[in-house]
PDB file of C-alpha atoms in Angstrom:
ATOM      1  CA  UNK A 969      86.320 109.897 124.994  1.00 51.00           C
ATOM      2  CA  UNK A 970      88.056 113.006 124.345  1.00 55.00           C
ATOM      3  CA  UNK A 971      91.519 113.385 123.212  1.00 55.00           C
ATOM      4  CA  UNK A 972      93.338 117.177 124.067  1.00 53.00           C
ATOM      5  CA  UNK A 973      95.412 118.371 121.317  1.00 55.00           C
ATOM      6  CA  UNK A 974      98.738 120.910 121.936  1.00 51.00           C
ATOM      7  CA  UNK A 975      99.828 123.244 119.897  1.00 54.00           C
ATOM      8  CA  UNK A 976     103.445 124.754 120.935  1.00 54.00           C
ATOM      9  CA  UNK A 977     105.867 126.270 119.200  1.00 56.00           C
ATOM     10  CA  UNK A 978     109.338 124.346 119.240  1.00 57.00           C
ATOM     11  CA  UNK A 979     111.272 126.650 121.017  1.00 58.00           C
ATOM     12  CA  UNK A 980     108.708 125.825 123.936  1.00 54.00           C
ATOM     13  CA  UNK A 981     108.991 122.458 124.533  1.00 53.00           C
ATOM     14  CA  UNK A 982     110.193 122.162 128.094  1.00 56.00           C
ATOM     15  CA  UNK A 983     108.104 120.760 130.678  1.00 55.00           C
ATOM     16  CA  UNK A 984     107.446 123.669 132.693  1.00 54.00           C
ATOM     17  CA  UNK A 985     105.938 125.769 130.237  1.00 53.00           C
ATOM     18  CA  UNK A 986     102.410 125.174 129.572  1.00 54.00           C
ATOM     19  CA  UNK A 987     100.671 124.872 125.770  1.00 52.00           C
ATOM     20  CA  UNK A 988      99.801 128.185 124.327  1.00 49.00           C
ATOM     21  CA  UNK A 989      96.871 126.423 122.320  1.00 51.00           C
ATOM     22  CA  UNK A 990      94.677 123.798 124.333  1.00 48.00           C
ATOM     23  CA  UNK A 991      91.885 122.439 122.118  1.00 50.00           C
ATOM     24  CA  UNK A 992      89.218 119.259 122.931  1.00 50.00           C
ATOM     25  CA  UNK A 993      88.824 116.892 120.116  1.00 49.00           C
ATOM     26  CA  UNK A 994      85.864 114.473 120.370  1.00 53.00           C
ATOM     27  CA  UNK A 995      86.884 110.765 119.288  1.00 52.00           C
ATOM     28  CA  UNK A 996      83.586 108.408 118.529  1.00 54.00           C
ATOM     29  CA  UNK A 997      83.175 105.550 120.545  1.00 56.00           C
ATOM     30  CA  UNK A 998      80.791 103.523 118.547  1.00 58.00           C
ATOM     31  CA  UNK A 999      82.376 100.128 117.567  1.00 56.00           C
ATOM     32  CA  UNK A1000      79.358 100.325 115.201  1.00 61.00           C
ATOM     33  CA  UNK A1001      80.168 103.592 113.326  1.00 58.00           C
ATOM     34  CA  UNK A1002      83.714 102.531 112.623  1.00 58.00           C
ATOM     35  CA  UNK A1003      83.351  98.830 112.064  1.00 60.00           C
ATOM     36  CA  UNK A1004      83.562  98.306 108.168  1.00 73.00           C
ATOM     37  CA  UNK A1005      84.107  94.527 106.867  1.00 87.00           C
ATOM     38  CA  UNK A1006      85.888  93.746 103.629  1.00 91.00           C
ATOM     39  CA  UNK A1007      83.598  91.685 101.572  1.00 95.00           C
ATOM     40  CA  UNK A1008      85.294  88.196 100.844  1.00 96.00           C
ATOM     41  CA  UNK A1009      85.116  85.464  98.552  1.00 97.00           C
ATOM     42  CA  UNK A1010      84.546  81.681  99.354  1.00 98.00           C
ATOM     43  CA  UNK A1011      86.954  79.873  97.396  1.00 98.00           C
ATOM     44  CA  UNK A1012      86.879  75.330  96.529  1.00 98.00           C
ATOM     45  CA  UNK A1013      89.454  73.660  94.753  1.00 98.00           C
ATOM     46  CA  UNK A1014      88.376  70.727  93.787  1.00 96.00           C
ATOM     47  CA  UNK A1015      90.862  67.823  93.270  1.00 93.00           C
ATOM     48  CA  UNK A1016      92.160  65.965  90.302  1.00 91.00           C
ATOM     49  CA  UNK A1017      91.241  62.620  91.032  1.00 90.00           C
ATOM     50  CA  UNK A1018      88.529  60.824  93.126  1.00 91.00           C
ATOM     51  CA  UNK A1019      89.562  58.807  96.311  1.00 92.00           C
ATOM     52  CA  UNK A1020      88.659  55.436  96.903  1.00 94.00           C
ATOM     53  CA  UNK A1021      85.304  55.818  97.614  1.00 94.00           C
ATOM     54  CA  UNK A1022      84.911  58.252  94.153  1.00 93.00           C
ATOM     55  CA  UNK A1023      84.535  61.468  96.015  1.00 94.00           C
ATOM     56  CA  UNK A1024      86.655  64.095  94.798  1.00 93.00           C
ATOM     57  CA  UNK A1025      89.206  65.953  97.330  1.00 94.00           C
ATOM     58  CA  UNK A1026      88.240  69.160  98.271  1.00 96.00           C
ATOM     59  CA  UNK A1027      90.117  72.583  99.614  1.00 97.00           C
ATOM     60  CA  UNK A1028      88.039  75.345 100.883  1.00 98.00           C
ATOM     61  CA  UNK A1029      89.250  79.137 102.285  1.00 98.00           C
ATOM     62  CA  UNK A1030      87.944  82.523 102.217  1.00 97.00           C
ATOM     63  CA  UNK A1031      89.782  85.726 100.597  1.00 97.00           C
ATOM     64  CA  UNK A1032      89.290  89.207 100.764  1.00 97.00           C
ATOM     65  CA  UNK A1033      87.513  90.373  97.799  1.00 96.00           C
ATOM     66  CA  UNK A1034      90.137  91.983  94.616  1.00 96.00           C
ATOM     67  CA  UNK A1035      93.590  92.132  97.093  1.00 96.00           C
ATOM     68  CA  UNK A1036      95.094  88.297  95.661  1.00 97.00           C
ATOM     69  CA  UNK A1037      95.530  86.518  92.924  1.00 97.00           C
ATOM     70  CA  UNK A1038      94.095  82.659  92.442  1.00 98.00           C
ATOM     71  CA  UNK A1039      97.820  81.256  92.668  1.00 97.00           C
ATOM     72  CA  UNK A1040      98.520  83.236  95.839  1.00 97.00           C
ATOM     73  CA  UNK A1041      95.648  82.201  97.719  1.00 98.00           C
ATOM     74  CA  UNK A1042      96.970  78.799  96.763  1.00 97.00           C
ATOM     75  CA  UNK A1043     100.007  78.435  97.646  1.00 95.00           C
ATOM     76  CA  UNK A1044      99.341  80.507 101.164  1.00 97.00           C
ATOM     77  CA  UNK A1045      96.875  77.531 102.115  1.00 97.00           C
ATOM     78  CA  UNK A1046      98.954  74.984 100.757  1.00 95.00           C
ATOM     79  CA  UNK A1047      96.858  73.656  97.614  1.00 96.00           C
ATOM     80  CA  UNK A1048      98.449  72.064  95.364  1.00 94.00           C
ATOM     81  CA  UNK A1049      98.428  74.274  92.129  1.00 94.00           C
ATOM     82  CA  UNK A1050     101.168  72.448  89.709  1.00 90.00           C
ATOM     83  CA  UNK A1051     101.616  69.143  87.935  1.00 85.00           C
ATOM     84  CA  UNK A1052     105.193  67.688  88.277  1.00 81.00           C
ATOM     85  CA  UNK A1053     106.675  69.643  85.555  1.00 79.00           C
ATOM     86  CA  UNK A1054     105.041  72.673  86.496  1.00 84.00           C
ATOM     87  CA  UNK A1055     106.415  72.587  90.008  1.00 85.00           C
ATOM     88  CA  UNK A1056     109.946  72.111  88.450  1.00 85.00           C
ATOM     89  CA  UNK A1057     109.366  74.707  85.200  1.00 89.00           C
ATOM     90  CA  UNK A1058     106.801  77.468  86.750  1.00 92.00           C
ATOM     91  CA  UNK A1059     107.528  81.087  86.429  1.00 93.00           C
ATOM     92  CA  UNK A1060     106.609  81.825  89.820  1.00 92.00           C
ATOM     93  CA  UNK A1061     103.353  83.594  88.842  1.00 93.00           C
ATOM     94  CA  UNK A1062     104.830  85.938  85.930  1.00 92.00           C
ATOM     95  CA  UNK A1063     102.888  84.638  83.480  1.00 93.00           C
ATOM     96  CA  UNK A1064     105.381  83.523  80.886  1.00 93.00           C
ATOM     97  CA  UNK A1065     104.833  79.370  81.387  1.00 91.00           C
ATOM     98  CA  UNK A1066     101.503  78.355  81.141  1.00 90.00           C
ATOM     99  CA  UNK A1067     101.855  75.616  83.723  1.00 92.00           C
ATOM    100  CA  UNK A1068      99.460  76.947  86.577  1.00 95.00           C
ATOM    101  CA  UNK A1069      96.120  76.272  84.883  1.00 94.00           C
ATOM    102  CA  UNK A1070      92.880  75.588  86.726  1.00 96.00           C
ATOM    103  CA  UNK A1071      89.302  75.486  85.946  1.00 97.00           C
ATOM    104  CA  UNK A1072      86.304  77.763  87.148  1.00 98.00           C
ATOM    105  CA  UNK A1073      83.168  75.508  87.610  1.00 97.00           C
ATOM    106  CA  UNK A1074      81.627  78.142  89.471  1.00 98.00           C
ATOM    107  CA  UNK A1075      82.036  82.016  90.365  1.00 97.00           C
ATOM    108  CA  UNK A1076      83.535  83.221  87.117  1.00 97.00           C
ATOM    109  CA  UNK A1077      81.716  86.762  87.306  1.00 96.00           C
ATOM    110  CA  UNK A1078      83.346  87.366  90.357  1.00 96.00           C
ATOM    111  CA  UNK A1079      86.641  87.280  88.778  1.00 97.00           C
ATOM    112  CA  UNK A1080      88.617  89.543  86.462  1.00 97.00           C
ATOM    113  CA  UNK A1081      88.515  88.964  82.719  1.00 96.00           C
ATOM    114  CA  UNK A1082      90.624  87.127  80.667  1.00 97.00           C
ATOM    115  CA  UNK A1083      94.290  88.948  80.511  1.00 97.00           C
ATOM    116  CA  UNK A1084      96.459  88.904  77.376  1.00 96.00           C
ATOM    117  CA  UNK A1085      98.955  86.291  78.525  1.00 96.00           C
ATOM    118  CA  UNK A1086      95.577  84.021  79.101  1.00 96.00           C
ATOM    119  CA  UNK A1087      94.285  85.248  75.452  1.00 96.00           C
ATOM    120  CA  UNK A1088      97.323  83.566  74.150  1.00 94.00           C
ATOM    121  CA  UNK A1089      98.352  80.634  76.361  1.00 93.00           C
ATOM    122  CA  UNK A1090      94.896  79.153  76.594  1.00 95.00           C
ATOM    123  CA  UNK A1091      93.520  80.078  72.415  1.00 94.00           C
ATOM    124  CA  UNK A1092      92.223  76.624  72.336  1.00 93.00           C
ATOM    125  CA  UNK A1093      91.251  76.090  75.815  1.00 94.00           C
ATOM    126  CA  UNK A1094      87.637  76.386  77.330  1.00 95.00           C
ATOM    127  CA  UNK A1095      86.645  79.325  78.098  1.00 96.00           C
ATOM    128  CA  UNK A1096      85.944  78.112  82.454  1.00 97.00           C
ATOM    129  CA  UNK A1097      90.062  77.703  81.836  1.00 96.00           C
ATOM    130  CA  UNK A1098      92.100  80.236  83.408  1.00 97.00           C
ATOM    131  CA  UNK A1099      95.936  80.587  84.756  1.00 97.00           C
ATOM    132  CA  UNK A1100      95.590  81.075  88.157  1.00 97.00           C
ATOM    133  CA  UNK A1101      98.451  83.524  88.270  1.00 97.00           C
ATOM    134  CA  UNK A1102      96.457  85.928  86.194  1.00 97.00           C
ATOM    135  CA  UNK A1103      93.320  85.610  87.788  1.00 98.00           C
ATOM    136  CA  UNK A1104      92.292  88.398  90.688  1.00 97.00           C
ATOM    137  CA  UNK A1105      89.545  87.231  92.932  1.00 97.00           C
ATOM    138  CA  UNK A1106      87.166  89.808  92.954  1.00 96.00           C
ATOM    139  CA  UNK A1107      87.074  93.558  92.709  1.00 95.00           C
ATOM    140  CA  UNK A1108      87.055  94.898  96.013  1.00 94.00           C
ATOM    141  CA  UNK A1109      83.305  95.016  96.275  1.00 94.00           C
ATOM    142  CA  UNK A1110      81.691  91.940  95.534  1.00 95.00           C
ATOM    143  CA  UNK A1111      81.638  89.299  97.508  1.00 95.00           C
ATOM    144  CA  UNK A1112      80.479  85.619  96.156  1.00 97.00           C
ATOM    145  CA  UNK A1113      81.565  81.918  95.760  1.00 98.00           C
ATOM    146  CA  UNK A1114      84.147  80.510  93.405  1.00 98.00           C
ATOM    147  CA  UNK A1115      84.719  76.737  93.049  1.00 98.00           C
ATOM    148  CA  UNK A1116      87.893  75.713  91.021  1.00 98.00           C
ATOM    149  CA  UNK A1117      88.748  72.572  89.208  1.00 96.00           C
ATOM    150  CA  UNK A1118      92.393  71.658  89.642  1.00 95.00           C
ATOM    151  CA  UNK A1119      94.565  70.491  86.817  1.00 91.00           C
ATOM    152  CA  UNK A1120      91.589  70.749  84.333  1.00 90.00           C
ATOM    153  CA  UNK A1121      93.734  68.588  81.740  1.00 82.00           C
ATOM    154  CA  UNK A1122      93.791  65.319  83.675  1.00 77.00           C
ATOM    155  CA  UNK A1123      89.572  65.126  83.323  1.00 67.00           C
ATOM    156  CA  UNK A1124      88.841  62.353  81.334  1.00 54.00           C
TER     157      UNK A1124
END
């Protein structure tokens, strides 16, 4: 495919006049060559309490690897993420409640580190505990699997 580029002054611009400068770009046509995929994250969120039968609820999605935070994936698929006074006394993801806590069972080195506000919010937590409005899944290169535990404080 081959795309013509025109170079013509302004004061040229009727139709009649033809361009000064004609040149032949070449555009590749290989879906191949151009074709890059973002590497993405599987995400579970596992729920809180078992069902009937003692199987636990589960949530599962993909995400593009380092462009959204845990509590945005979330709440854009519709998983629950807050406890009743969490849905009432939340932030909104600035970090300054506490309230959005989750677990990581699995995939933590995919994740950022630990930010300040988590440093201090969760001192005495386990380490696997994170806020999820702190936490970016993945870097922008990797790719891997995280499962989550929600509301990590109702585990008996």
């Amino acid at each position: 495919m081959a795309a013509r580029i025109t170079f013509r002054p302004p004061e040229f611009t009727q139709k009649h006049h033809k361009p000064l400068i004609s040149l032949t770009k070449r555009i590749p046509t290989c879906i191949y060559c151009t074709t890059t995929t973002k590497p993405e994250i599987e995400l579970e969120f596992i729920g809180p309490k078992p069902d009937e039968n003692g199987n636990y609820p589960m949530d599962k999605t993909k995400a593009v690897s380092g462009e959204k935070l845990l509590r945005n994936i979330m709440s854009e698929n519709k998983i629950e993420l807050y406890a009743a006074y969490g849905k009432v006394m939340n932030c909104g993801g600035g970090g300054s409640c506490g309230t959005c806590i989750v677990e990581i069972i699995q995939g933590k080195d995919v994740l950022n580190e630990r930010t300040n506000t988590e440093l201090r919010y969760l001192k005495k937590k386990p380490e696997s505990w994170r806020l999820a409005c702190q936490t970016i899944v993945g870097n922008k290169e990797n790719s891997g699997k995280v499962v989550v535990q929600r509301f990590p404080q109702w585990k008996k």
